[in-house]
């Protein structure tokens, strides 16, 4: 350039580049969250190393932060972003009281399980099915409970057929439990005979696995690559087509009868399809949309309940001293009440055993939120818009200020708490509290927890009355699998069953 020294252009380029980098730095999450302490290194390069460490040591990293910074936020590096971790009842209460315009549960979950690619965009944009699970489905559990129990009994007898032998039978725990949960859940969702259709069940079971694994893979990539990876991995169109092949004619028949006879026609099935159609409006009242909702609800029901009951089986086999008192409780309640939803509520020891199992076999983080605007906690700490945050679940559950011998499995821990004066209605598994956050808190607490807990209790009660269980070679409880923020039961371990002696 005429009139300028030769070094001028390179100098301007360097200055502009530095200016751009400085501006990016001040807009970056690293700078905006610099006031929040970090577990591990927060350097630009080192933070990616810490994100890789989180894959295998997430529980230890969060526990380190929980111990050092209890009651105030800290952060850990994950692939492509920081996760701000919340601890203590005051901060959990702040999350409970926050509005969706401040801290969004929906946006956080959409990125955690990659909803658009794994479940379908409709589930994120218009999740009307959540209200259906919370209200009509929960309200009808009592009426439909005998059918759920019938499916549990039938599924167990077909998948663990030991009634005609005194020998022990080895059963792959997680795989078998998933089939039982899928059948009993879909007895409520779609009824007979579809809930027993092998192809339909396989679609729902495999979809659960695909979502979980696919979301994990997508989240291993930086954010700018996730749309590409998501589109390559998504199986949503294929899964919708498969489900529609089975459920389409049933939905169309319901739609036709609604149009012909109105919403309350004679002999209308009392199941999830009907409850969804009762609430659906406009574009929601299509075969495709209802199929997507069924897939989504099945994913939530099958994945969480299968994992939970597999953990329960491992604990039942590992701690046989709890079998006799729980059997006696179940026999007493069933003799007086029969198999009903009400009778499930009277099984305090069974409820406590399951709750204790989930206290220890729980993920590292839960109650995920994304800040849509700057948010200030009651302790004065502000997190900027765009921040992802979650509660330190496992660390909360093993906090010695809340639990005596917190690392020890004590199956009747919560039943004993309920015996104290004024505590009889507290400490049930479905109850929400700041020291037991399996189901979250507030308006975003798990809407299906009443169904899940009743299903878990019915399955455990059935096992107690029907089988003896133990671990192969009388071995120790199978180790849990910890990966990133998740905790899963050992996927290959077996449990031994025989006809109850």
XYZ file of C-alpha atoms in Angstrom:
501
model
C 0.000 0.000 0.000
C 1.473 3.299 -1.146
C 2.514 5.636 1.674
C 2.513 2.920 4.354
C 5.583 1.040 5.600
C 5.820 -2.666 4.564
C 5.113 -3.797 8.093
C 1.801 -1.913 8.296
C -0.520 -4.564 6.809
C 0.824 -7.449 8.926
C 0.638 -5.224 12.017
C -2.994 -4.343 11.306
C -3.820 -8.006 10.709
C -2.205 -9.006 13.995
C -4.016 -6.195 15.826
C -7.387 -7.179 14.369
C -6.779 -10.831 15.167
C -5.812 -10.018 18.740
C -8.829 -7.760 19.053
C -11.092 -10.541 17.811
C -9.555 -13.085 20.181
C -9.844 -10.694 23.129
C -13.505 -10.014 22.329
C -14.176 -13.743 22.039
C -12.447 -14.292 25.382
C -14.658 -11.755 27.153
C -17.749 -13.411 25.634
C -16.577 -16.951 26.377
C -18.029 -19.153 29.131
C -14.550 -19.416 30.648
C -14.460 -15.656 31.265
C -18.130 -15.306 32.234
C -17.817 -18.133 34.780
C -14.387 -17.159 36.081
C -15.901 -16.224 39.471
C -17.109 -19.819 39.961
C -14.380 -22.210 41.178
C -13.372 -25.095 38.928
C -12.673 -28.714 39.827
C -9.507 -29.432 37.872
C -7.860 -27.014 35.491
C -9.748 -24.219 33.753
C -7.050 -23.488 31.156
C -8.115 -23.407 27.515
C -6.309 -26.620 26.562
C -6.338 -28.297 29.963
C -10.125 -27.927 30.231
C -10.534 -30.377 27.349
C -8.307 -32.822 29.202
C -10.549 -32.367 32.248
C -13.620 -33.015 30.070
C -12.098 -36.320 29.006
C -11.351 -37.144 32.644
C -15.018 -36.533 33.476
C -16.038 -39.436 31.239
C -14.551 -41.956 33.677
C -14.199 -39.973 36.889
C -17.240 -37.721 36.934
C -18.432 -38.997 40.307
C -15.067 -38.350 41.962
C -14.750 -34.885 40.401
C -18.196 -33.807 41.544
C -17.606 -35.234 45.021
C -14.364 -33.249 45.236
C -16.215 -30.055 44.391
C -19.091 -30.897 46.743
C -16.679 -31.365 49.634
C -14.719 -28.164 48.918
C -17.527 -25.822 47.884
C -20.694 -27.124 49.546
C -23.486 -24.548 49.462
C -21.974 -22.508 46.655
C -21.620 -23.311 42.936
C -18.582 -24.919 41.390
C -17.987 -26.072 37.840
C -16.578 -29.032 35.965
C -15.465 -29.124 32.369
C -17.552 -31.198 29.970
C -17.076 -31.562 26.235
C -17.834 -28.142 24.738
C -19.001 -26.386 27.912
C -18.783 -26.053 31.650
C -21.409 -27.569 33.908
C -22.118 -25.554 37.046
C -22.882 -27.844 39.975
C -25.350 -26.905 42.707
C -25.389 -28.225 46.267
C -27.192 -27.550 49.522
C -30.901 -27.125 50.326
C -30.911 -23.334 49.867
C -29.627 -23.492 46.287
C -31.914 -26.428 45.455
C -34.809 -24.364 46.784
C -33.699 -21.481 44.554
C -33.984 -23.802 41.551
C -37.406 -24.998 42.690
C -38.693 -21.440 42.965
C -37.216 -20.213 39.688
C -39.459 -19.637 36.687
C -39.092 -21.384 33.333
C -38.153 -18.018 31.862
C -35.170 -17.914 34.246
C -34.002 -21.529 34.465
C -35.315 -23.847 31.760
C -35.666 -27.547 32.427
C -36.868 -28.212 28.883
C -33.875 -26.553 27.204
C -31.431 -28.341 29.482
C -32.937 -31.771 28.816
C -33.075 -31.070 25.088
C -29.289 -30.751 25.080
C -28.637 -33.533 27.600
C -30.485 -36.278 25.716
C -30.386 -34.473 22.350
C -34.176 -34.508 22.079
C -34.436 -33.235 18.503
C -32.317 -36.090 17.139
C -33.152 -38.895 19.570
C -36.860 -38.377 20.313
C -38.158 -35.900 17.750
C -38.504 -32.121 17.689
C -42.183 -32.299 18.652
C -41.263 -33.649 22.091
C -39.221 -30.536 22.839
C -41.394 -27.888 21.207
C -44.778 -29.125 22.417
C -44.477 -31.611 25.329
C -48.203 -31.850 26.075
C -47.795 -35.541 26.885
C -46.131 -34.629 30.191
C -49.421 -33.244 31.502
C -51.125 -36.456 30.360
C -48.684 -38.543 32.415
C -49.043 -36.231 35.416
C -52.822 -36.160 35.481
C -55.037 -38.733 33.687
C -52.449 -41.514 33.708
C -51.668 -41.081 37.405
C -55.353 -40.699 38.233
C -56.179 -44.024 36.571
C -53.472 -46.126 38.242
C -55.865 -47.505 40.834
C -58.422 -48.611 38.257
C -55.806 -50.172 35.978
C -53.600 -51.676 38.706
C -55.063 -55.240 38.482
C -54.068 -55.390 34.797
C -50.565 -54.099 35.531
C -50.168 -56.748 38.228
C -51.490 -59.432 35.868
C -48.877 -58.490 33.277
C -46.097 -58.537 35.880
C -47.132 -62.034 36.971
C -47.425 -63.325 33.408
C -44.155 -61.781 32.257
C -42.192 -63.188 35.191
C -43.671 -66.660 34.732
C -42.761 -66.692 31.028
C -39.301 -65.143 31.341
C -38.237 -66.848 34.590
C -40.047 -70.215 34.438
C -38.930 -72.017 37.592
C -42.243 -73.217 38.981
C -41.703 -76.853 37.997
C -38.175 -77.298 39.281
C -36.282 -76.864 42.522
C -33.067 -76.004 40.698
C -31.535 -72.566 40.468
C -31.880 -70.794 37.111
C -29.393 -68.129 36.004
C -31.028 -65.067 34.456
C -29.383 -62.057 32.733
C -30.759 -59.419 35.058
C -30.975 -56.165 33.088
C -32.113 -57.728 29.820
C -34.838 -59.742 31.551
C -36.017 -56.853 33.702
C -36.276 -54.585 30.662
C -38.628 -57.056 28.972
C -40.808 -57.308 32.084
C -40.943 -53.537 32.517
C -41.760 -53.007 28.841
C -44.650 -55.471 29.028
C -46.134 -54.211 32.292
C -45.776 -50.554 31.267
C -47.384 -51.116 27.882
C -50.233 -53.046 29.458
C -51.172 -49.610 30.830
C -50.146 -47.693 27.712
C -51.649 -49.760 24.879
C -53.215 -52.826 26.527
C -53.593 -56.376 25.281
C -52.613 -57.917 22.936
C -50.116 -55.341 21.667
C -48.158 -55.151 24.942
C -47.168 -58.811 24.389
C -46.347 -58.478 20.703
C -42.644 -59.414 20.387
C -41.930 -57.045 17.493
C -43.650 -54.075 19.150
C -41.817 -54.738 22.415
C -38.500 -55.054 20.643
C -39.022 -51.647 18.992
C -39.716 -49.984 22.341
C -36.841 -51.721 24.139
C -34.329 -50.993 21.381
C -35.513 -47.406 21.095
C -34.708 -46.919 24.774
C -31.167 -48.188 24.194
C -30.742 -46.139 20.994
C -31.729 -42.869 22.699
C -29.450 -43.372 25.654
C -26.429 -44.456 23.631
C -26.998 -41.951 20.830
C -27.230 -39.009 23.210
C -24.013 -40.076 24.912
C -22.190 -40.215 21.586
C -23.508 -36.837 20.401
C -22.526 -35.174 23.678
C -18.956 -36.380 23.259
C -18.585 -33.930 20.352
C -18.162 -30.143 20.564
C -21.451 -28.223 20.183
C -20.744 -27.044 16.626
C -20.457 -30.676 15.443
C -23.511 -32.037 17.256
C -26.098 -31.145 14.573
C -24.058 -33.071 11.994
C -23.515 -36.068 14.266
C -27.152 -35.971 15.383
C -28.475 -36.122 11.831
C -26.172 -39.037 11.065
C -27.172 -40.953 14.198
C -30.897 -40.236 14.380
C -33.242 -43.187 14.048
C -36.388 -41.210 14.802
C -38.019 -41.498 11.332
C -37.351 -45.240 11.189
C -38.639 -45.819 14.733
C -41.773 -43.759 14.122
C -42.537 -45.794 11.014
C -42.098 -49.058 12.913
C -44.377 -47.962 15.740
C -46.984 -46.613 13.319
C -47.111 -50.003 11.600
C -48.333 -51.460 14.903
C -50.241 -48.629 16.517
C -51.512 -46.728 13.465
C -54.718 -48.742 12.893
C -55.599 -48.519 16.601
C -55.140 -44.739 16.694
C -57.098 -44.286 13.467
C -59.996 -46.312 14.863
C -60.057 -44.123 17.981
C -59.982 -40.957 15.870
C -62.835 -42.250 13.698
C -64.978 -43.126 16.720
C -64.274 -39.782 18.374
C -65.473 -38.081 15.201
C -68.543 -40.297 14.875
C -69.694 -40.588 18.504
C -67.949 -37.781 20.372
C -65.201 -38.109 23.006
C -67.121 -40.400 25.418
C -68.205 -43.282 23.204
C -69.253 -46.611 24.676
C -66.477 -49.111 25.620
C -63.746 -46.574 24.918
C -60.454 -48.120 26.133
C -59.023 -46.545 29.274
C -55.382 -46.387 28.212
C -52.613 -43.955 27.313
C -53.704 -43.695 23.678
C -57.141 -42.467 24.776
C -55.686 -40.084 27.355
C -53.340 -38.579 24.776
C -56.141 -38.122 22.236
C -58.409 -36.593 24.905
C -55.826 -33.862 25.500
C -54.520 -33.502 21.932
C -55.577 -30.632 19.700
C -55.052 -29.810 16.029
C -51.802 -31.292 14.685
C -51.377 -33.303 17.896
C -54.331 -35.483 16.873
C -52.469 -37.409 14.213
C -51.160 -40.952 14.093
C -47.579 -39.751 13.764
C -47.742 -37.348 16.678
C -49.338 -39.882 19.037
C -46.727 -42.457 17.980
C -43.946 -39.995 18.889
C -45.520 -39.437 22.318
C -45.753 -43.181 22.915
C -42.094 -43.613 22.008
C -41.091 -40.761 24.298
C -43.092 -41.993 27.298
C -41.850 -45.542 26.763
C -38.277 -44.290 26.708
C -38.710 -42.569 30.076
C -40.613 -45.468 31.642
C -38.518 -48.381 30.387
C -35.042 -46.906 30.856
C -35.422 -45.556 34.383
C -37.572 -48.344 35.827
C -35.486 -51.133 34.282
C -32.294 -49.691 35.725
C -33.928 -49.119 39.106
C -35.346 -52.633 39.423
C -32.114 -54.251 38.278
C -30.347 -52.393 41.095
C -33.086 -53.617 43.467
C -32.541 -57.235 42.373
C -28.791 -56.947 42.925
C -29.423 -55.525 46.399
C -32.022 -58.181 47.228
C -29.561 -60.931 46.306
C -26.638 -59.225 48.060
C -28.500 -58.514 51.317
C -30.668 -61.600 52.004
C -31.326 -60.544 55.611
C -34.056 -58.219 54.317
C -36.050 -60.942 52.533
C -37.920 -62.435 55.506
C -39.249 -59.195 57.031
C -40.302 -57.887 53.610
C -42.040 -61.181 52.771
C -43.940 -61.045 56.035
C -45.015 -57.467 55.325
C -46.193 -58.312 51.799
C -48.100 -61.402 52.957
C -49.834 -59.452 55.752
C -50.821 -56.564 53.484
C -51.994 -58.738 50.586
C -54.044 -60.967 52.909
C -55.838 -57.901 54.264
C -56.039 -55.722 51.150
C -55.410 -57.871 48.086
C -53.311 -56.678 45.151
C -54.330 -53.032 44.807
C -52.677 -49.646 44.493
C -53.812 -48.955 48.058
C -52.048 -52.080 49.317
C -48.811 -50.981 47.637
C -48.956 -47.813 49.733
C -49.005 -49.882 52.943
C -45.780 -51.768 52.186
C -43.415 -49.511 54.109
C -40.453 -51.891 54.227
C -40.711 -52.634 50.503
C -40.928 -48.913 49.750
C -37.912 -48.217 51.972
C -35.805 -50.979 50.400
C -36.388 -49.621 46.899
C -35.763 -46.037 47.999
C -32.504 -47.008 49.706
C -31.414 -48.854 46.568
C -32.013 -45.707 44.534
C -30.321 -43.509 47.112
C -27.004 -45.211 46.382
C -27.466 -46.340 42.766
C -28.192 -42.915 41.353
C -26.530 -40.700 38.783
C -23.976 -38.058 39.640
C -26.163 -35.155 38.480
C -29.861 -34.409 38.099
C -32.336 -31.503 38.011
C -30.574 -30.042 34.965
C -31.382 -26.447 34.087
C -30.217 -23.914 31.510
C -30.164 -20.242 32.473
C -32.098 -18.230 29.869
C -31.128 -14.988 31.590
C -28.655 -14.020 34.275
C -29.762 -15.701 37.515
C -28.754 -14.780 41.064
C -28.994 -17.374 43.818
C -30.016 -16.457 47.360
C -26.349 -16.682 48.421
C -25.544 -13.830 46.031
C -23.799 -15.845 43.304
C -24.894 -14.958 39.772
C -24.633 -17.269 36.778
C -24.868 -15.736 33.294
C -27.438 -16.557 30.637
C -26.530 -19.691 28.728
C -25.098 -21.487 31.771
C -25.914 -25.168 32.194
C -26.310 -26.319 35.773
C -27.319 -29.428 37.703
C -27.618 -30.675 41.284
C -24.932 -32.964 42.751
C -27.335 -35.874 43.254
C -25.091 -38.718 44.373
C -23.101 -36.460 46.687
C -26.358 -35.186 48.219
C -27.470 -38.777 48.822
C -24.290 -39.736 50.663
C -23.997 -36.567 52.746
C -23.383 -37.529 56.383
C -25.251 -34.437 57.586
C -28.434 -35.969 56.138
C -27.829 -39.703 56.584
C -26.168 -41.823 59.266
C -23.622 -44.205 57.741
C -24.370 -42.714 54.328
C -22.167 -45.138 52.353
C -23.801 -48.195 53.891
C -26.867 -49.912 52.423
C -29.557 -49.958 55.108
C -32.702 -51.323 53.504
C -35.140 -50.152 56.169
C -33.541 -46.747 56.695
C -36.592 -44.823 55.494
C -39.148 -47.161 57.102
C -37.480 -46.476 60.453
C -37.586 -42.720 59.791
C -41.341 -42.988 59.234
C -41.783 -44.588 62.675
C -40.631 -41.387 64.382
C -43.297 -39.036 65.723
C -44.747 -36.787 63.042
C -42.854 -38.559 60.256
C -45.310 -41.300 59.239
C -46.315 -39.672 55.964
C -42.812 -38.522 55.074
C -39.884 -40.402 53.565
C -41.976 -42.367 51.059
C -40.208 -42.963 47.781
C -42.550 -40.655 45.875
C -41.963 -37.843 48.368
C -39.861 -34.876 47.297
C -37.170 -33.377 49.510
C -33.902 -31.486 49.238
C -31.854 -34.396 50.608
C -33.334 -37.031 48.265
C -33.545 -35.728 44.722
C -34.058 -38.859 42.606
C -37.298 -37.425 41.207
C -36.271 -33.767 41.220
C -38.347 -31.085 42.904
C -41.113 -28.586 42.249
C -43.261 -28.456 39.138
C -40.635 -30.293 37.081
C -40.463 -33.270 39.430
C -40.840 -36.553 37.559
C -44.526 -36.740 36.508
C -44.430 -40.531 36.179
C -42.996 -41.276 39.624
C -46.301 -42.555 41.041
C -46.612 -45.141 38.278
C -42.914 -46.044 38.460
C -42.916 -46.565 42.233
C -46.102 -48.631 42.209
C -44.702 -50.751 39.389
C -41.400 -51.257 41.249
C -43.185 -52.207 44.466
C -45.503 -54.629 42.690
C -42.541 -56.310 40.979
C -40.535 -56.605 44.190
C -43.553 -57.903 46.122
C -44.147 -60.503 43.412
C -40.513 -61.632 43.483
C -40.582 -61.917 47.280
C -43.670 -64.134 47.260
C -42.655 -66.242 44.252
C -38.891 -66.750 44.194
C -35.695 -67.177 46.127
C -32.845 -65.165 44.642
C -29.091 -65.140 45.022
C -25.980 -64.106 43.112
C -23.950 -66.685 41.137
C -21.398 -68.426 43.349
C -22.757 -66.358 46.239
C -20.571 -63.548 44.935
C -20.611 -59.858 45.849
C -23.098 -57.351 44.474
C -22.262 -56.521 40.831
C -20.451 -53.207 40.597
C -22.347 -50.247 39.191
C -21.133 -48.753 35.921
C -20.235 -45.069 36.253
C -19.816 -43.114 33.025
C -19.878 -39.330 32.772
C -22.752 -38.280 35.043
C -24.594 -41.594 34.788
C -24.867 -44.656 36.999
C -26.096 -47.883 35.402
C -26.473 -51.406 36.757
C -23.948 -53.935 35.534
C -25.405 -54.829 32.109
C -24.063 -58.397 31.911
C -24.465 -59.671 35.481
C -26.778 -62.587 36.231
C -29.094 -63.274 39.163
C -30.073 -66.790 40.213
C -33.785 -67.620 40.693
C -35.591 -70.673 41.996
C -39.122 -71.438 43.190
C -39.566 -70.084 46.679
C -38.697 -72.752 49.230
